[in-house]
mmCIF file of C-alpha atoms and ligand atoms in Angstrom:
data_model
loop_
_atom_site.group_PDB
_atom_site.id
_atom_site.type_symbol
_atom_site.label_atom_id
_atom_site.label_comp_id
_atom_site.label_asym_id
_atom_site.label_seq_id
_atom_site.Cartn_x
_atom_site.Cartn_y
_atom_site.Cartn_z
ATOM 1 C CA MET W 288 -273.275 17.404 -263.411
ATOM 2 C CA ILE W 289 -273.156 20.819 -262.684
ATOM 3 C CA ARG W 290 -274.517 23.192 -265.590
ATOM 4 C CA GLU W 291 -272.614 26.370 -266.868
ATOM 5 C CA LYS W 292 -275.216 28.567 -265.257
ATOM 6 C CA GLN W 293 -274.628 26.840 -261.914
ATOM 7 C CA LYS W 294 -270.896 26.881 -262.005
ATOM 8 C CA ILE W 295 -271.301 31.109 -262.999
ATOM 9 C CA VAL W 296 -273.281 31.484 -259.808
ATOM 10 C CA ILE W 297 -271.374 29.534 -257.356
ATOM 11 C CA PHE W 298 -268.138 31.508 -258.801
ATOM 12 C CA PHE W 299 -269.931 34.521 -257.987
ATOM 13 C CA ALA W 300 -270.947 33.389 -254.673
ATOM 14 C CA LEU W 301 -267.602 32.522 -253.734
ATOM 15 C CA ILE W 302 -266.306 36.014 -254.773
ATOM 16 C CA THR W 303 -268.947 37.707 -252.584
ATOM 17 C CA ILE W 304 -268.214 35.829 -249.870
ATOM 18 C CA PHE W 305 -264.356 36.202 -250.268
ATOM 19 C CA ILE W 306 -264.842 39.957 -250.493
ATOM 20 C CA GLY W 307 -267.323 40.178 -247.669
ATOM 21 C CA TYR W 308 -265.038 38.266 -245.314
ATOM 22 C CA THR W 309 -261.904 40.079 -246.451
ATOM 23 C CA SER W 310 -263.621 43.536 -245.424
ATOM 24 C CA PHE W 311 -265.158 42.033 -242.358
ATOM 25 C CA ILE W 312 -261.679 41.018 -241.293
ATOM 26 C CA TYR W 313 -259.723 44.571 -242.269
ATOM 27 C CA LEU W 314 -262.456 46.586 -240.956
ATOM 28 C CA GLU W 315 -261.457 46.439 -237.731
ATOM 29 C CA LEU W 316 -257.711 46.460 -237.415
ATOM 30 C CA PRO W 317 -256.352 46.293 -233.777
ATOM 31 C CA VAL W 318 -253.469 48.554 -234.244
ATOM 32 C CA LYS W 319 -255.405 51.013 -236.069
ATOM 33 C CA ASN W 320 -255.156 54.129 -233.963
ATOM 34 C CA LYS W 321 -251.432 53.182 -232.654
ATOM 35 C CA ILE W 322 -249.165 54.939 -234.858
ATOM 36 C CA ALA W 323 -246.346 56.017 -232.984
ATOM 37 C CA THR W 324 -246.316 59.650 -232.798
ATOM 38 C CA GLY W 325 -243.705 62.603 -231.568
ATOM 39 C CA ASN W 326 -241.477 61.514 -228.661
ATOM 40 C CA SER W 327 -242.430 57.972 -229.350
ATOM 41 C CA GLN W 328 -241.637 57.979 -232.809
ATOM 42 C CA LYS W 329 -238.112 59.475 -231.990
ATOM 43 C CA GLY W 330 -237.862 56.691 -229.482
ATOM 44 C CA LYS W 331 -238.648 54.345 -232.107
ATOM 45 C CA ILE W 332 -235.752 55.359 -234.643
ATOM 46 C CA LEU W 333 -233.234 55.300 -231.459
ATOM 47 C CA TRP W 334 -234.726 51.822 -230.591
ATOM 48 C CA GLN W 335 -233.600 50.882 -234.238
ATOM 49 C CA GLN W 336 -230.289 53.159 -234.417
ATOM 50 C CA TYR W 337 -229.063 51.675 -231.405
ATOM 51 C CA ASN W 338 -230.198 48.164 -232.439
ATOM 52 C CA CYS W 339 -231.672 47.452 -229.150
ATOM 53 C CA ASN W 340 -233.718 44.753 -231.087
ATOM 54 C CA ALA W 341 -230.894 42.724 -231.674
ATOM 55 C CA CYS W 342 -230.911 41.668 -228.083
ATOM 56 C CA HIS W 343 -234.526 42.280 -227.026
ATOM 57 C CA GLN W 344 -237.460 41.517 -228.310
ATOM 58 C CA ILE W 345 -241.014 43.408 -228.375
ATOM 59 C CA TYR W 346 -243.811 40.937 -228.820
ATOM 60 C CA GLY W 347 -241.359 38.051 -228.996
ATOM 61 C CA LEU W 348 -239.581 39.206 -232.269
ATOM 62 C CA GLY W 349 -236.120 40.323 -231.818
ATOM 63 C CA GLY W 350 -232.748 38.691 -230.565
ATOM 64 C CA TYR W 351 -233.031 36.263 -227.442
ATOM 65 C CA LEU W 352 -229.835 37.603 -225.439
ATOM 66 C CA GLY W 353 -231.870 40.062 -223.184
ATOM 67 C CA PRO W 354 -235.431 39.975 -221.942
ATOM 68 C CA ASP W 355 -238.807 41.051 -224.047
ATOM 69 C CA LEU W 356 -239.399 44.465 -223.375
ATOM 70 C CA THR W 357 -243.138 44.779 -224.911
ATOM 71 C CA ASN W 358 -244.373 45.591 -220.963
ATOM 72 C CA GLU W 359 -240.978 46.783 -219.437
ATOM 73 C CA PHE W 360 -242.643 50.252 -218.945
ATOM 74 C CA SER W 361 -245.466 49.474 -216.654
ATOM 75 C CA ARG W 362 -243.188 46.429 -215.218
ATOM 76 C CA ARG W 363 -240.516 49.000 -214.366
ATOM 77 C CA GLY W 364 -241.257 52.310 -215.041
ATOM 78 C CA SER W 365 -239.305 54.810 -216.659
ATOM 79 C CA LEU W 366 -236.621 55.467 -213.635
ATOM 80 C CA PHE W 367 -235.559 52.031 -214.023
ATOM 81 C CA ILE W 368 -235.345 51.712 -217.688
ATOM 82 C CA LYS W 369 -233.354 54.976 -217.871
ATOM 83 C CA GLY W 370 -230.881 53.962 -215.258
ATOM 84 C CA TYR W 371 -230.127 50.674 -216.752
ATOM 85 C CA ILE W 372 -229.630 52.272 -220.208
ATOM 86 C CA LYS W 373 -227.217 54.525 -218.957
ATOM 87 C CA ALA W 374 -225.237 51.931 -216.727
ATOM 88 C CA GLY W 375 -225.632 48.568 -218.399
ATOM 89 C CA ASN W 376 -224.175 45.640 -217.057
ATOM 90 C CA VAL W 377 -221.723 42.672 -217.832
ATOM 91 C CA VAL W 378 -224.023 41.476 -220.945
ATOM 92 C CA MET W 379 -225.511 44.670 -221.767
ATOM 93 C CA PRO W 380 -223.542 47.720 -223.189
ATOM 94 C CA SER W 381 -224.232 51.047 -221.325
ATOM 95 C CA PHE W 382 -225.569 53.615 -224.045
ATOM 96 C CA HIS W 383 -224.399 57.082 -223.545
ATOM 97 C CA LEU W 384 -227.820 59.113 -224.445
ATOM 98 C CA SER W 385 -228.785 62.364 -223.390
ATOM 99 C CA GLU W 386 -231.604 62.967 -221.262
ATOM 100 C CA THR W 387 -233.936 63.824 -223.961
ATOM 101 C CA GLU W 388 -232.793 60.588 -226.022
ATOM 102 C CA LEU W 389 -233.629 58.605 -222.741
ATOM 103 C CA ASN W 390 -237.034 59.955 -222.648
ATOM 104 C CA ASP W 391 -237.933 59.446 -226.369
ATOM 105 C CA ILE W 392 -236.928 55.957 -225.499
ATOM 106 C CA CYS W 393 -239.163 55.577 -222.565
ATOM 107 C CA ALA W 394 -241.959 57.263 -224.681
ATOM 108 C CA PHE W 395 -241.312 54.209 -227.477
ATOM 109 C CA LEU W 396 -241.704 51.601 -224.784
ATOM 110 C CA LYS W 397 -244.706 53.474 -223.098
ATOM 111 C CA ASP W 398 -246.624 53.425 -226.394
ATOM 112 C CA ILE W 399 -245.547 49.512 -227.173
ATOM 113 C CA ASP W 400 -246.574 48.836 -223.625
ATOM 114 C CA SER W 401 -250.033 50.019 -223.866
ATOM 115 C CA SER W 402 -250.641 48.350 -227.312
ATOM 116 C CA GLY W 403 -251.003 44.999 -225.389
ATOM 117 C CA ASN W 404 -249.693 42.183 -223.470
ATOM 118 C CA ALA W 405 -246.584 40.048 -225.006
ATOM 119 C CA ASP W 406 -247.580 37.090 -222.949
ATOM 120 C CA PRO W 407 -248.791 34.302 -225.478
ATOM 121 C CA LYS W 408 -251.140 33.037 -222.879
ATOM 122 C CA SER W 409 -253.192 35.813 -223.085
ATOM 123 C CA PHE W 410 -254.092 35.304 -226.693
ATOM 124 C CA ILE W 411 -257.209 34.171 -227.526
ATOM 125 C CA ILE W 412 -258.790 33.176 -230.806
ATOM 126 C CA HIS W 413 -261.973 34.646 -232.041
ATOM 127 C CA TYR W 414 -264.809 32.407 -233.715
ATOM 128 C CA ASP W 415 -264.071 34.418 -236.842
ATOM 129 C CA GLY W 416 -260.529 33.104 -237.012
ATOM 130 C CA THR W 417 -258.917 36.747 -235.602
ATOM 131 C CA ILE W 418 -256.809 36.977 -232.646
ATOM 132 C CA GLY W 419 -257.574 38.841 -229.508
ATOM 133 C CA GLN W 420 -256.258 39.176 -225.812
ATOM 134 C CA GLU W 421 -257.777 38.656 -222.506
ATOM 135 C CA LYS W 422 -257.343 41.969 -220.726
HETATM 136 C C1 HEC E 1226 -225.694 43.331 -226.526
HETATM 137 C C2 HEC E 1226 -226.901 42.979 -226.422
HETATM 138 C C3 HEC E 1226 -227.933 44.110 -225.687
HETATM 139 C C4 HEC E 1226 -228.202 45.075 -226.538
HETATM 140 C C5 HEC E 1226 -227.626 45.808 -227.611
HETATM 141 C C6 HEC E 1226 -228.991 46.044 -225.694
HETATM 142 N N1 HEC E 1226 -229.762 45.355 -224.256
HETATM 143 FE FE1 HEC E 1226 -230.746 45.782 -223.044
HETATM 144 N N2 HEC E 1226 -230.113 44.004 -222.246
HETATM 145 C C7 HEC E 1226 -229.474 42.962 -222.717
HETATM 146 C C8 HEC E 1226 -229.232 41.828 -221.368
HETATM 147 C C9 HEC E 1226 -228.645 40.601 -221.734
HETATM 148 C C10 HEC E 1226 -230.180 42.294 -220.577
HETATM 149 C C11 HEC E 1226 -230.417 41.649 -219.319
HETATM 150 C C12 HEC E 1226 -229.296 41.811 -218.411
HETATM 151 C C13 HEC E 1226 -229.755 40.812 -217.094
HETATM 152 O O1 HEC E 1226 -230.686 40.339 -216.696
HETATM 153 O O2 HEC E 1226 -228.307 40.809 -216.370
HETATM 154 C C14 HEC E 1226 -230.605 43.607 -220.655
HETATM 155 C C15 HEC E 1226 -231.540 44.302 -219.955
HETATM 156 C C16 HEC E 1226 -232.273 45.625 -220.497
HETATM 157 C C17 HEC E 1226 -233.127 46.214 -219.391
HETATM 158 C C18 HEC E 1226 -233.660 45.614 -218.289
HETATM 159 C C19 HEC E 1226 -234.825 44.414 -218.634
HETATM 160 C C20 HEC E 1226 -235.266 44.159 -216.772
HETATM 161 O O3 HEC E 1226 -236.294 44.326 -216.621
HETATM 162 O O4 HEC E 1226 -234.480 43.253 -216.181
HETATM 163 C C21 HEC E 1226 -233.785 47.348 -220.250
HETATM 164 C C22 HEC E 1226 -234.580 48.233 -219.877
HETATM 165 C C23 HEC E 1226 -232.827 47.179 -221.482
HETATM 166 N N3 HEC E 1226 -231.944 46.093 -221.512
HETATM 167 C C24 HEC E 1226 -233.233 48.103 -222.628
HETATM 168 C C25 HEC E 1226 -232.483 48.473 -223.708
HETATM 169 C C26 HEC E 1226 -232.365 49.217 -224.695
HETATM 170 C C27 HEC E 1226 -233.450 50.499 -224.494
HETATM 171 C C28 HEC E 1226 -231.665 49.021 -225.645
HETATM 172 C C29 HEC E 1226 -231.096 50.193 -226.558
HETATM 173 C C30 HEC E 1226 -230.737 51.245 -226.416
HETATM 174 C C31 HEC E 1226 -230.592 47.644 -225.236
HETATM 175 N N4 HEC E 1226 -231.422 47.338 -224.232
HETATM 176 C C32 HEC E 1226 -229.773 47.129 -225.768
HETATM 177 C C33 HEC E 1226 -229.031 43.164 -223.680
HETATM 178 C C34 HEC E 1226 -228.597 44.191 -224.815
#
């Protein structure tokens, strides 16, 4: 039978392990320095305002009518993106945005693109339970 003293020791050992593990996990956030700034922040607001997320995903989250745009910037480049938004097509409405607004959306998509690869096949699980990405 476990005595009272042993219970207290086990209790504090568990608390210490919990605090240690939690601090270890949160010490290194993968997106620590990735807070959107300047034009990218404005682009993010436009992204929300025009509800692009209703049809597009970022990191797989969003609507499924259009494609995932996480890595659109490196795949297509800003010229294509701007042209596409202006022109639209049968399934995507054309958005009458100013050149500045188009640049802001591109800055946002560039920022998102630099944060990683959206392809789930590139995800790897580390020994400590955190998730990383193959480069
Ligand atoms: C009503 C749904 C809808 C909304 C809202 C929408 N899109 Fe789209 N978008 C689509 C669909 C569907 C496609 C794919 C069309 C195709 O492949 O023929 C697309 C394609 C695109 C593409 C080209 C993707 C590629 O590489 O082929 C870009 C860039 C894009 N959208 C950006 C945006 C942005 C930025 C916004 C917000 C300002 C937005 N879209 C809002 C439906 C939408």
